[in-house]
Amino acid sequence: MPVGSTDFDASLSKALGVDIKKAEELKNIPGDKAGEVTNCTRKVFDKLVDEMRLPFSYYENQFGRGVDEIILSGGGAFLVGMSDMFQEAFGAKPILLDPFKFLDTSSENIDKGLLGKAGSSFAVAVGLALR
């Protein structure tokens, strides 16, 4: 899909007059600007939803039923309001991917808090490591 996390950053940067680095920070940790961030990224999110409707429709036509779950991964999954916007658009609250779910993370050298907060950002890395 031609819509990604950098599109959200660019939208925030332009709308708020900040550089891309600051936009990335606001995307992930908006603080008191959560409502503003959501408003600034709404058009990008709508574009993402439009792109997703086509494969969803294809799936529905092929299998005679709708998509049961939406699973988010990557850094963009943490965008403030993303989960709510997906629920509004598709009628189902998305699940945040846990790529470590079936791996042994019991070692005391592994920060469980970090895995819980940022685990879905490692989806591609975990997949490649398992190959």
PDB file of C-alpha atoms in Angstrom:
ATOM      1  CA  MET A   1       0.000   0.000   0.000  1.00  0.00           C
ATOM      2  CA  PRO A   2       1.312   3.436  -0.814  1.00  0.00           C
ATOM      3  CA  VAL A   3       0.455   4.769   2.660  1.00  0.00           C
ATOM      4  CA  GLY A   4       2.811   4.307   5.565  1.00  0.00           C
ATOM      5  CA  SER A   5       4.090   5.691   8.809  1.00  0.00           C
ATOM      6  CA  THR A   6       6.195   8.330   7.074  1.00  0.00           C
ATOM      7  CA  ASP A   7       3.021   9.778   5.544  1.00  0.00           C
ATOM      8  CA  PHE A   8       1.682  10.364   9.057  1.00  0.00           C
ATOM      9  CA  ASP A   9       4.977  12.035  10.002  1.00  0.00           C
ATOM     10  CA  ALA A  10       4.866  14.291   6.933  1.00  0.00           C
ATOM     11  CA  SER A  11       1.265  15.265   7.639  1.00  0.00           C
ATOM     12  CA  LEU A  12       2.096  16.174  11.229  1.00  0.00           C
ATOM     13  CA  SER A  13       5.230  18.050  10.208  1.00  0.00           C
ATOM     14  CA  LYS A  14       3.356  20.162   7.668  1.00  0.00           C
ATOM     15  CA  ALA A  15       0.254  20.827   9.784  1.00  0.00           C
ATOM     16  CA  LEU A  16       2.130  21.677  12.982  1.00  0.00           C
ATOM     17  CA  GLY A  17       5.136  23.373  11.394  1.00  0.00           C
ATOM     18  CA  VAL A  18       7.675  21.038  13.004  1.00  0.00           C
ATOM     19  CA  ASP A  19      10.526  18.995  11.551  1.00  0.00           C
ATOM     20  CA  ILE A  20      10.092  15.294  10.760  1.00  0.00           C
ATOM     21  CA  LYS A  21      11.968  14.204  13.889  1.00  0.00           C
ATOM     22  CA  LYS A  22       9.626  16.211  16.120  1.00  0.00           C
ATOM     23  CA  ALA A  23       6.617  14.919  14.167  1.00  0.00           C
ATOM     24  CA  GLU A  24       7.778  11.336  14.803  1.00  0.00           C
ATOM     25  CA  GLU A  25       8.055  12.097  18.523  1.00  0.00           C
ATOM     26  CA  LEU A  26       4.562  13.641  18.602  1.00  0.00           C
ATOM     27  CA  LYS A  27       3.158  10.668  16.714  1.00  0.00           C
ATOM     28  CA  ASN A  28       4.412   8.276  19.365  1.00  0.00           C
ATOM     29  CA  ILE A  29       4.181  10.438  22.493  1.00  0.00           C
ATOM     30  CA  PRO A  30       1.730  13.264  21.820  1.00  0.00           C
ATOM     31  CA  GLY A  31       1.351  14.439  25.420  1.00  0.00           C
ATOM     32  CA  ASP A  32      -1.243  17.208  25.569  1.00  0.00           C
ATOM     33  CA  LYS A  33      -1.410  17.405  21.759  1.00  0.00           C
ATOM     34  CA  ALA A  34      -3.209  14.056  21.286  1.00  0.00           C
ATOM     35  CA  GLY A  35      -6.352  15.616  19.821  1.00  0.00           C
ATOM     36  CA  GLU A  36      -4.324  17.828  17.522  1.00  0.00           C
ATOM     37  CA  VAL A  37      -2.223  14.872  16.339  1.00  0.00           C
ATOM     38  CA  THR A  38      -5.359  12.856  15.593  1.00  0.00           C
ATOM     39  CA  ASN A  39      -6.867  15.750  13.623  1.00  0.00           C
ATOM     40  CA  CYS A  40      -3.667  16.292  11.639  1.00  0.00           C
ATOM     41  CA  THR A  41      -3.357  12.639  10.678  1.00  0.00           C
ATOM     42  CA  ARG A  42      -7.013  11.986   9.872  1.00  0.00           C
ATOM     43  CA  LYS A  43      -6.664  12.525   6.096  1.00  0.00           C
ATOM     44  CA  VAL A  44      -3.728  10.115   5.933  1.00  0.00           C
ATOM     45  CA  PHE A  45      -5.655   7.565   7.960  1.00  0.00           C
ATOM     46  CA  ASP A  46      -8.661   7.922   5.641  1.00  0.00           C
ATOM     47  CA  LYS A  47      -6.356   7.273   2.678  1.00  0.00           C
ATOM     48  CA  LEU A  48      -5.026   4.166   4.418  1.00  0.00           C
ATOM     49  CA  VAL A  49      -8.565   2.917   5.054  1.00  0.00           C
ATOM     50  CA  ASP A  50      -9.484   3.495   1.406  1.00  0.00           C
ATOM     51  CA  GLU A  51      -6.477   1.404   0.364  1.00  0.00           C
ATOM     52  CA  MET A  52      -7.504  -1.374   2.751  1.00  0.00           C
ATOM     53  CA  ARG A  53     -11.115  -1.568   1.572  1.00  0.00           C
ATOM     54  CA  LEU A  54     -10.158  -3.124  -1.780  1.00  0.00           C
ATOM     55  CA  PRO A  55      -8.360  -6.199  -0.398  1.00  0.00           C
ATOM     56  CA  PHE A  56     -11.044  -6.538   2.277  1.00  0.00           C
ATOM     57  CA  SER A  57     -13.734  -6.533  -0.430  1.00  0.00           C
ATOM     58  CA  TYR A  58     -11.748  -9.073  -2.438  1.00  0.00           C
ATOM     59  CA  TYR A  59     -11.514 -11.357   0.588  1.00  0.00           C
ATOM     60  CA  GLU A  60     -15.240 -11.001   1.272  1.00  0.00           C
ATOM     61  CA  ASN A  61     -16.085 -11.836  -2.348  1.00  0.00           C
ATOM     62  CA  GLN A  62     -13.738 -14.829  -2.461  1.00  0.00           C
ATOM     63  CA  PHE A  63     -14.711 -16.403   0.857  1.00  0.00           C
ATOM     64  CA  GLY A  64     -18.241 -15.121   1.431  1.00  0.00           C
ATOM     65  CA  ARG A  65     -17.450 -13.549   4.790  1.00  0.00           C
ATOM     66  CA  GLY A  66     -15.801 -10.468   6.182  1.00  0.00           C
ATOM     67  CA  VAL A  67     -12.398 -10.029   7.758  1.00  0.00           C
ATOM     68  CA  ASP A  68     -12.543 -11.245  11.376  1.00  0.00           C
ATOM     69  CA  GLU A  69      -9.526  -9.456  12.811  1.00  0.00           C
ATOM     70  CA  ILE A  70      -7.216  -6.592  12.026  1.00  0.00           C
ATOM     71  CA  ILE A  71      -3.730  -6.913  13.444  1.00  0.00           C
ATOM     72  CA  LEU A  72      -1.512  -3.847  13.620  1.00  0.00           C
ATOM     73  CA  SER A  73       2.263  -3.936  13.657  1.00  0.00           C
ATOM     74  CA  GLY A  74       5.177  -1.572  13.228  1.00  0.00           C
ATOM     75  CA  GLY A  75       5.825   1.864  14.616  1.00  0.00           C
ATOM     76  CA  GLY A  76       2.687   3.342  13.072  1.00  0.00           C
ATOM     77  CA  ALA A  77       0.561   1.010  15.173  1.00  0.00           C
ATOM     78  CA  PHE A  78       1.317   3.218  18.168  1.00  0.00           C
ATOM     79  CA  LEU A  79      -0.081   6.379  16.572  1.00  0.00           C
ATOM     80  CA  VAL A  80      -2.472   8.029  18.984  1.00  0.00           C
ATOM     81  CA  GLY A  81      -6.059   7.265  17.995  1.00  0.00           C
ATOM     82  CA  MET A  82      -5.093   4.592  15.435  1.00  0.00           C
ATOM     83  CA  SER A  83      -6.956   1.809  17.195  1.00  0.00           C
ATOM     84  CA  ASP A  84     -10.094   3.929  17.592  1.00  0.00           C
ATOM     85  CA  MET A  85      -9.995   5.041  13.960  1.00  0.00           C
ATOM     86  CA  PHE A  86      -9.742   1.426  12.777  1.00  0.00           C
ATOM     87  CA  GLN A  87     -12.662   0.462  14.984  1.00  0.00           C
ATOM     88  CA  GLU A  88     -14.703   3.333  13.584  1.00  0.00           C
ATOM     89  CA  ALA A  89     -13.854   2.436   9.971  1.00  0.00           C
ATOM     90  CA  PHE A  90     -14.213  -1.354  10.139  1.00  0.00           C
ATOM     91  CA  GLY A  91     -16.348  -2.001  13.216  1.00  0.00           C
ATOM     92  CA  ALA A  92     -13.698  -4.054  14.997  1.00  0.00           C
ATOM     93  CA  LYS A  93     -10.997  -2.985  17.422  1.00  0.00           C
ATOM     94  CA  PRO A  94      -7.621  -4.037  16.034  1.00  0.00           C
ATOM     95  CA  ILE A  95      -5.169  -6.226  17.907  1.00  0.00           C
ATOM     96  CA  LEU A  96      -1.563  -5.163  18.406  1.00  0.00           C
ATOM     97  CA  LEU A  97       0.759  -7.849  17.044  1.00  0.00           C
ATOM     98  CA  ASP A  98       3.024  -9.587  19.532  1.00  0.00           C
ATOM     99  CA  PRO A  99       5.752 -11.236  17.414  1.00  0.00           C
ATOM    100  CA  PHE A 100       7.316 -12.665  20.575  1.00  0.00           C
ATOM    101  CA  LYS A 101       4.130 -14.466  21.633  1.00  0.00           C
ATOM    102  CA  PHE A 102       5.376 -17.934  20.704  1.00  0.00           C
ATOM    103  CA  LEU A 103       9.042 -17.359  21.528  1.00  0.00           C
ATOM    104  CA  ASP A 104      10.792 -18.040  24.817  1.00  0.00           C
ATOM    105  CA  THR A 105      11.306 -14.648  26.440  1.00  0.00           C
ATOM    106  CA  SER A 106      11.840 -15.975  29.944  1.00  0.00           C
ATOM    107  CA  SER A 107      15.497 -14.925  30.141  1.00  0.00           C
ATOM    108  CA  GLU A 108      16.181 -12.381  32.865  1.00  0.00           C
ATOM    109  CA  ASN A 109      18.224 -10.425  30.291  1.00  0.00           C
ATOM    110  CA  ILE A 110      15.072  -9.543  28.358  1.00  0.00           C
ATOM    111  CA  ASP A 111      13.211  -6.381  29.301  1.00  0.00           C
ATOM    112  CA  LYS A 112       9.558  -7.545  29.413  1.00  0.00           C
ATOM    113  CA  GLY A 113       8.317  -3.957  29.685  1.00  0.00           C
ATOM    114  CA  LEU A 114      10.070  -2.982  26.462  1.00  0.00           C
ATOM    115  CA  LEU A 115       8.671  -6.026  24.670  1.00  0.00           C
ATOM    116  CA  GLY A 116       5.183  -5.070  25.810  1.00  0.00           C
ATOM    117  CA  LYS A 117       5.540  -1.449  24.691  1.00  0.00           C
ATOM    118  CA  ALA A 118       7.433  -1.843  21.425  1.00  0.00           C
ATOM    119  CA  GLY A 119       7.178  -5.525  20.550  1.00  0.00           C
ATOM    120  CA  SER A 120       5.086  -5.051  17.429  1.00  0.00           C
ATOM    121  CA  SER A 121       7.827  -2.849  15.994  1.00  0.00           C
ATOM    122  CA  PHE A 122       9.991  -5.953  15.751  1.00  0.00           C
ATOM    123  CA  ALA A 123       7.597  -7.982  13.553  1.00  0.00           C
ATOM    124  CA  VAL A 124       9.834  -8.003  10.476  1.00  0.00           C
ATOM    125  CA  ALA A 125      13.015  -8.584  12.488  1.00  0.00           C
ATOM    126  CA  VAL A 126      11.486 -11.532  14.363  1.00  0.00           C
ATOM    127  CA  GLY A 127      10.142 -12.990  11.131  1.00  0.00           C
ATOM    128  CA  LEU A 128      13.516 -12.756   9.458  1.00  0.00           C
ATOM    129  CA  ALA A 129      15.268 -14.216  12.484  1.00  0.00           C
ATOM    130  CA  LEU A 130      12.933 -17.217  12.422  1.00  0.00           C
ATOM    131  CA  ARG A 131      13.769 -17.949   8.798  1.00  0.00           C
TER     132      ARG A 131
END
